[in-house]
Short mmCIF file of C-alpha atoms in Angstrom, two decimals:
data_model
loop_
_atom_site.label_atom_id
_atom_site.label_comp_id
_atom_site.label_asym_id
_atom_site.label_seq_id
_atom_site.Cartn_x
_atom_site.Cartn_y
_atom_site.Cartn_z
CA MET A 1 0.04 -0.01 -0.05
CA ASP A 2 1.40 3.33 -0.99
CA LYS A 3 0.93 5.40 2.11
CA LYS A 4 2.71 8.42 0.71
CA LYS A 5 0.13 8.85 -1.97
CA TYR A 6 -2.70 8.95 0.60
CA ILE A 7 -0.96 11.42 2.81
CA GLU A 8 -0.51 13.54 -0.21
CA ASP A 9 -4.17 13.05 -1.07
CA LEU A 10 -5.33 14.23 2.35
CA LYS A 11 -3.20 17.31 2.09
CA ASP A 12 -4.72 18.01 -1.45
CA ILE A 13 -8.25 17.64 -0.05
CA LYS A 14 -7.67 20.02 2.81
CA GLN A 15 -6.00 22.56 0.63
CA MET A 16 -8.69 22.41 -2.06
CA MET A 17 -11.40 22.83 0.64
CA ASN A 18 -9.73 25.91 2.07
CA ARG A 19 -8.94 27.48 -1.31
CA SER A 20 -12.20 26.92 -2.95
CA SER A 21 -14.60 28.10 -0.26
CA ARG A 22 -15.47 31.64 0.53
CA PHE A 23 -17.74 33.01 3.16
CA ILE A 24 -21.11 32.51 1.26
CA SER A 25 -23.59 32.85 4.09
CA LEU A 26 -23.77 36.62 3.66
CA SER A 27 -27.44 37.43 3.75
CA GLY A 28 -29.05 39.82 1.31
CA LEU A 29 -31.68 40.70 3.93
CA SER A 30 -29.08 42.17 6.25
CA GLY A 31 -28.08 44.44 3.50
CA ILE A 32 -31.60 45.59 2.97
CA PHE A 33 -32.09 46.17 6.72
CA ALA A 34 -28.69 48.06 7.02
CA GLY A 35 -29.75 50.19 4.10
CA VAL A 36 -33.12 51.20 5.75
CA ILE A 37 -31.40 51.89 9.01
CA ALA A 38 -28.75 54.03 7.31
CA ILE A 39 -31.46 56.12 5.65
CA ILE A 40 -33.18 56.78 8.88
CA GLY A 41 -29.88 57.62 10.52
CA ALA A 42 -28.97 60.01 7.67
CA TYR A 43 -32.32 61.76 7.98
CA LEU A 44 -31.99 62.24 11.68
CA ALA A 45 -28.49 63.54 11.17
CA PHE A 46 -29.68 65.89 8.47
CA GLN A 47 -32.39 67.23 10.76
CA THR A 48 -29.80 67.85 13.47
CA ILE A 49 -27.14 69.56 11.42
CA TYR A 50 -29.42 71.67 9.37
CA ALA A 51 -32.02 72.35 12.20
CA ASN A 52 -34.21 75.36 11.79
CA GLN A 53 -32.97 76.15 8.30
CA ASN A 54 -35.11 76.56 5.28
CA TYR A 55 -34.41 73.63 2.93
CA LEU A 56 -34.46 75.86 -0.19
CA ASP A 57 -32.14 78.50 1.24
CA TYR A 58 -28.42 78.35 1.34
CA ARG A 59 -27.68 75.95 4.12
CA GLN A 60 -24.93 76.02 6.65
CA ALA A 61 -23.86 73.10 8.71
CA SER A 62 -23.38 74.15 12.33
CA LEU A 63 -22.41 72.06 15.29
CA SER A 64 -22.55 72.82 19.01
CA SER A 65 -21.10 70.37 21.51
CA GLU A 66 -24.68 69.27 22.26
CA THR A 67 -25.61 68.38 18.60
CA LEU A 68 -22.23 66.78 18.27
CA LEU A 69 -23.09 64.48 21.09
CA TYR A 70 -26.48 63.81 19.58
CA LEU A 71 -24.80 63.05 16.14
CA LEU A 72 -22.43 60.67 17.77
CA ILE A 73 -25.39 58.78 19.37
CA ILE A 74 -27.17 58.65 16.10
CA ALA A 75 -24.01 57.28 14.39
CA LEU A 76 -23.49 54.72 17.26
CA VAL A 77 -27.10 53.50 17.20
CA THR A 78 -27.04 53.27 13.35
CA LEU A 79 -23.74 51.38 13.38
CA LEU A 80 -24.68 48.89 16.13
CA SER A 81 -28.16 48.11 14.77
CA SER A 82 -26.71 47.57 11.24
CA ILE A 83 -24.15 45.10 12.75
CA ALA A 84 -26.74 43.45 14.82
CA SER A 85 -29.07 42.91 11.75
CA GLY A 86 -26.13 41.62 9.79
CA ILE A 87 -25.15 39.14 12.46
CA PHE A 88 -28.78 38.04 12.96
CA PHE A 89 -29.72 37.39 9.25
CA THR A 90 -26.23 35.88 8.40
CA THR A 91 -26.45 33.50 11.32
CA LYS A 92 -29.88 32.52 10.18
CA LYS A 93 -28.88 31.87 6.66
CA ALA A 94 -25.85 29.85 7.72
CA LYS A 95 -27.96 27.73 9.93
CA LYS A 96 -30.51 27.17 7.18
CA ASN A 97 -27.88 26.21 4.78
CA ASN A 98 -26.04 24.00 7.29
CA GLN A 99 -22.94 26.07 7.00
CA LYS A 100 -20.51 26.91 9.69
CA LEU A 101 -20.67 30.63 10.59
CA TRP A 102 -17.20 30.79 12.08
CA ASP A 103 -14.41 29.24 10.10
CA SER A 104 -11.09 30.34 8.51
CA HIS A 105 -12.99 32.25 5.77
CA THR A 106 -15.14 34.25 8.18
CA LYS A 107 -11.98 35.14 10.03
CA ASN A 108 -10.15 36.13 6.90
CA LEU A 109 -13.19 38.22 5.76
CA LEU A 110 -13.52 40.05 9.11
CA ILE A 111 -9.77 40.76 9.51
CA ASN A 112 -9.53 42.12 5.88
CA LEU A 113 -12.69 44.13 6.37
CA PHE A 114 -11.65 45.72 9.65
CA ILE A 115 -8.13 46.82 8.75
CA PRO A 116 -9.38 49.65 6.46
CA LEU A 117 -12.61 50.12 8.40
CA ALA A 118 -11.01 50.66 11.74
CA THR A 119 -8.47 52.90 10.22
CA GLY A 120 -11.19 55.08 8.60
CA GLY A 121 -13.26 55.09 11.82
CA ILE A 122 -10.40 56.25 13.96
CA LEU A 123 -9.44 58.91 11.38
CA CYS A 124 -13.06 60.19 11.11
CA PHE A 125 -13.27 60.34 14.94
CA ILE A 126 -10.18 62.45 15.11
CA LEU A 127 -11.42 64.72 12.33
CA LEU A 128 -14.63 65.11 14.19
CA LEU A 129 -12.88 66.20 17.43
CA LYS A 130 -10.80 68.69 15.33
CA GLY A 131 -14.00 70.00 13.78
CA PHE A 132 -13.60 68.92 10.10
CA ILE A 133 -17.17 67.75 9.86
CA GLY A 134 -17.61 68.33 6.12
CA ILE A 135 -15.30 65.61 4.99
CA ILE A 136 -16.37 62.90 7.49
CA ALA A 137 -19.42 61.49 5.63
CA PRO A 138 -17.50 61.00 2.29
CA LEU A 139 -14.49 59.66 4.10
CA THR A 140 -16.68 57.00 5.85
CA LEU A 141 -17.84 56.02 2.25
CA ILE A 142 -14.25 55.80 0.88
CA PHE A 143 -12.86 53.67 3.82
CA TYR A 144 -16.01 51.49 3.80
CA GLY A 145 -15.56 50.94 0.01
CA LEU A 146 -11.90 50.11 0.53
CA ALA A 147 -12.74 47.70 3.22
CA LEU A 148 -15.29 45.99 1.03
CA VAL A 149 -12.94 45.62 -1.91
CA ASN A 150 -10.31 44.26 0.42
CA ALA A 151 -12.66 41.65 1.98
CA SER A 152 -14.42 40.76 -1.28
CA LYS A 153 -11.87 38.01 -1.96
CA PHE A 154 -13.38 36.06 0.85
CA THR A 155 -17.03 36.35 0.18
CA LEU A 156 -19.56 36.79 -2.62
CA GLN A 157 -18.20 38.46 -5.66
CA GLU A 158 -20.78 41.21 -5.75
CA ILE A 159 -19.19 42.83 -2.73
CA ARG A 160 -16.29 44.05 -4.82
CA SER A 161 -18.29 46.16 -7.18
CA LEU A 162 -20.33 47.47 -4.22
CA GLY A 163 -17.03 48.62 -2.67
CA LEU A 164 -15.85 50.28 -5.83
CA ILE A 165 -19.17 52.30 -6.11
CA GLU A 166 -18.83 53.34 -2.46
CA ILE A 167 -15.32 54.66 -3.12
CA ILE A 168 -16.57 56.65 -6.12
CA LEU A 169 -19.38 58.12 -4.13
CA GLY A 170 -17.04 59.05 -1.32
CA LEU A 171 -14.62 60.85 -3.70
CA LEU A 172 -17.61 62.75 -5.27
CA GLY A 173 -18.49 63.76 -1.73
CA ILE A 174 -15.11 65.14 -1.01
CA TYR A 175 -15.31 67.28 -4.17
CA PHE A 176 -18.91 68.33 -3.75
CA ILE A 177 -18.60 68.86 0.11
CA GLY A 178 -22.16 70.14 0.67
CA TYR A 179 -23.66 66.86 -0.67
CA GLY A 180 -21.72 64.61 1.71
CA LEU A 181 -24.67 63.49 3.70
CA ILE A 182 -26.85 62.92 0.70
CA LEU A 183 -24.15 60.82 -0.95
CA TRP A 184 -23.72 59.08 2.37
CA ALA A 185 -27.41 58.17 2.32
CA ILE A 186 -27.08 56.85 -1.19
CA GLY A 187 -24.08 54.84 -0.47
CA PHE A 188 -25.00 53.35 2.85
CA GLY A 189 -28.76 53.35 2.34
CA ILE A 190 -29.85 52.91 -1.33
CA LEU A 191 -26.89 50.95 -2.43
CA HIS A 192 -27.16 48.45 0.45
CA ILE A 193 -30.80 47.95 -0.19
CA VAL A 194 -30.24 47.50 -3.99
CA TYR A 195 -27.36 45.05 -3.41
CA GLY A 196 -29.30 43.34 -0.63
CA ILE A 197 -32.23 42.75 -2.96
CA ILE A 198 -29.85 41.50 -5.72
CA MET A 199 -28.06 39.04 -3.43
CA HIS A 200 -31.25 37.91 -1.89
CA LEU A 201 -32.65 37.10 -5.26
CA ARG A 202 -29.39 35.39 -6.42
CA TYR A 203 -28.63 33.44 -3.24
CA GLY A 204 -31.75 33.34 -1.28
CA SER A 205 -32.09 34.10 2.39
CA MET B 1 -7.60 -4.09 6.68
CA LYS B 2 -9.83 -5.50 3.98
CA GLU B 3 -12.82 -3.57 5.41
CA ILE B 4 -10.83 -0.31 5.06
CA LEU B 5 -9.70 -1.10 1.50
CA LYS B 6 -13.31 -1.74 0.56
CA ASN B 7 -14.30 1.82 1.56
CA LEU B 8 -11.55 3.32 -0.55
CA ASN B 9 -13.32 4.56 -3.64
CA LYS B 10 -11.85 4.03 -7.08
CA ALA B 11 -13.73 7.08 -8.29
CA PHE B 12 -11.61 9.31 -6.18
CA GLU B 13 -8.22 7.79 -6.89
CA ASN B 14 -7.57 10.40 -9.53
CA LYS B 15 -6.14 13.74 -8.34
CA VAL B 16 -8.45 15.86 -10.55
CA ARG B 17 -11.63 14.01 -9.29
CA LEU B 18 -10.33 14.19 -5.79
CA GLY B 19 -9.98 18.01 -6.27
CA ILE B 20 -13.41 18.43 -7.78
CA MET B 21 -15.03 16.52 -4.95
CA SER B 22 -13.13 18.44 -2.23
CA ALA B 23 -14.07 21.84 -3.72
CA LEU B 24 -17.71 20.87 -4.32
CA LEU B 25 -17.99 19.61 -0.78
CA VAL B 26 -17.45 22.96 0.78
CA ASN B 27 -19.14 24.97 -1.88
CA ASP B 28 -22.91 25.15 -2.69
CA TYR B 29 -21.90 25.09 -6.31
CA LEU B 30 -18.99 25.98 -8.66
CA ASP B 31 -19.04 26.73 -12.30
CA PHE B 32 -16.81 25.21 -14.89
CA ASN B 33 -14.29 27.92 -15.05
CA THR B 34 -13.97 28.22 -11.37
CA LEU B 35 -13.22 24.56 -11.12
CA LYS B 36 -10.79 24.91 -13.96
CA ASP B 37 -8.91 27.76 -12.25
CA LEU B 38 -8.96 25.89 -8.92
CA LEU B 39 -7.64 22.70 -10.40
CA ASP B 40 -5.35 24.09 -13.08
CA VAL B 41 -6.33 21.59 -15.68
CA THR B 42 -7.48 21.83 -19.45
CA ASP B 43 -11.12 22.08 -20.47
CA GLY B 44 -11.18 18.62 -21.93
CA ASN B 45 -9.45 17.01 -18.94
CA LEU B 46 -11.77 18.52 -16.54
CA ALA B 47 -14.90 17.77 -18.69
CA SER B 48 -14.03 14.09 -18.81
CA HIS B 49 -13.52 13.83 -15.10
CA LEU B 50 -16.76 15.74 -14.40
CA LYS B 51 -18.58 13.35 -16.70
CA SER B 52 -17.29 10.25 -14.90
CA LEU B 53 -18.25 11.71 -11.49
CA GLU B 54 -21.71 12.53 -12.87
CA LYS B 55 -22.11 8.94 -14.25
CA ASN B 56 -21.46 7.63 -10.65
CA GLY B 57 -24.18 9.91 -9.46
CA TYR B 58 -21.79 11.89 -7.25
CA ILE B 59 -22.31 15.31 -8.84
CA LYS B 60 -24.99 17.13 -10.66
CA PHE B 61 -25.03 20.20 -12.88
CA THR B 62 -27.39 22.92 -13.99
CA LYS B 63 -26.96 24.96 -17.18
CA GLU B 64 -27.92 28.58 -17.44
CA PHE B 65 -26.97 31.68 -19.41
CA ILE B 66 -25.15 34.72 -18.08
CA GLY B 67 -25.97 37.17 -20.82
CA ARG B 68 -25.28 35.07 -23.94
CA LYS B 69 -22.56 32.91 -22.34
CA PRO B 70 -23.65 29.50 -21.20
CA ASN B 71 -22.68 28.82 -17.65
CA THR B 72 -22.63 25.35 -16.09
CA LYS B 73 -22.78 25.10 -12.35
CA TYR B 74 -21.75 21.92 -10.73
CA SER B 75 -22.75 20.72 -7.22
CA ALA B 76 -22.11 17.67 -5.14
CA CYS B 77 -25.08 15.21 -4.71
CA ASP B 78 -25.82 13.79 -1.29
CA GLU B 79 -24.67 10.48 -2.54
CA GLY B 80 -21.35 11.93 -3.59
CA LYS B 81 -20.89 13.74 -0.30
CA ILE B 82 -21.46 10.44 1.59
CA ALA B 83 -19.14 8.48 -0.64
CA PHE B 84 -16.44 11.17 -0.42
CA SER B 85 -16.67 11.29 3.42
CA LYS B 86 -16.28 7.56 3.46
CA HIS B 87 -13.29 7.69 1.27
CA ILE B 88 -11.63 10.27 3.42
CA LYS B 89 -12.39 8.22 6.60
CA ALA B 90 -10.93 5.11 4.92
CA ILE B 91 -7.67 7.01 4.12
CA GLU B 92 -7.40 8.36 7.63
CA GLN B 93 -7.88 4.79 9.03
CA LEU B 94 -5.31 3.44 6.65
CA LEU B 95 -2.81 5.95 7.74
CA LYS B 96 -3.29 5.21 11.48
#
């Protein structure tokens, strides 16, 4: 009996399983929910920043420490509820498909997602403290887009193009600074809903 | 010993077929080109091995079109999954 061949076979099997699989339990529903939450968050932020100003007139963003705190709370609640819905729907889908939620691919996915994302988050927080509020919304789009492109190798292929569009929206937001929040609502809200629907239709819940 | 050898499956003795089954076991489905890239084999080679696995009832495929391009998706049947798991277990026992 040629034992060497079988040792080689086992190695091949393991390698192929690792190489071929991506994190495919990503749920389209979580995208739709995150999008809706983002739009609500953007609306509340819009109301806060441009409070008591006529929509049709020239608008000026103004922040007192009180509204700053309120904005931070909105941001935090938006972020946490999006993450929670993502975890909820993805866990559900993984269970339904009999897939492991936590494996080497989930780990790869999260690590590669969080390196650009955490960098962007910290940068935006610093800018917020320094008072550069105009570029924060587009910067979150850019870093989120970079994070998605970076992580897309480990999950569904659609994530890559989603990331690229987020980056473009972010760059537009840096140039057209007054539209930052609207572009943010498009990027985090509408795009998530659109991609969520596409992925839901393609891969099911 | 004889028991173990009986569980070793001739269908999986080939490297390409072994690779196909490994990949399909951990993926819902894979299309032809993905399999080709993963295994680094020629079209003809891959097609013939896919056909033999299909004949055994270990894998199944669906054809659809992406735009105008035909796209064939392969997935492992339950029977194939069971047979492959048995094969792996037999190898592991053999190496003990």
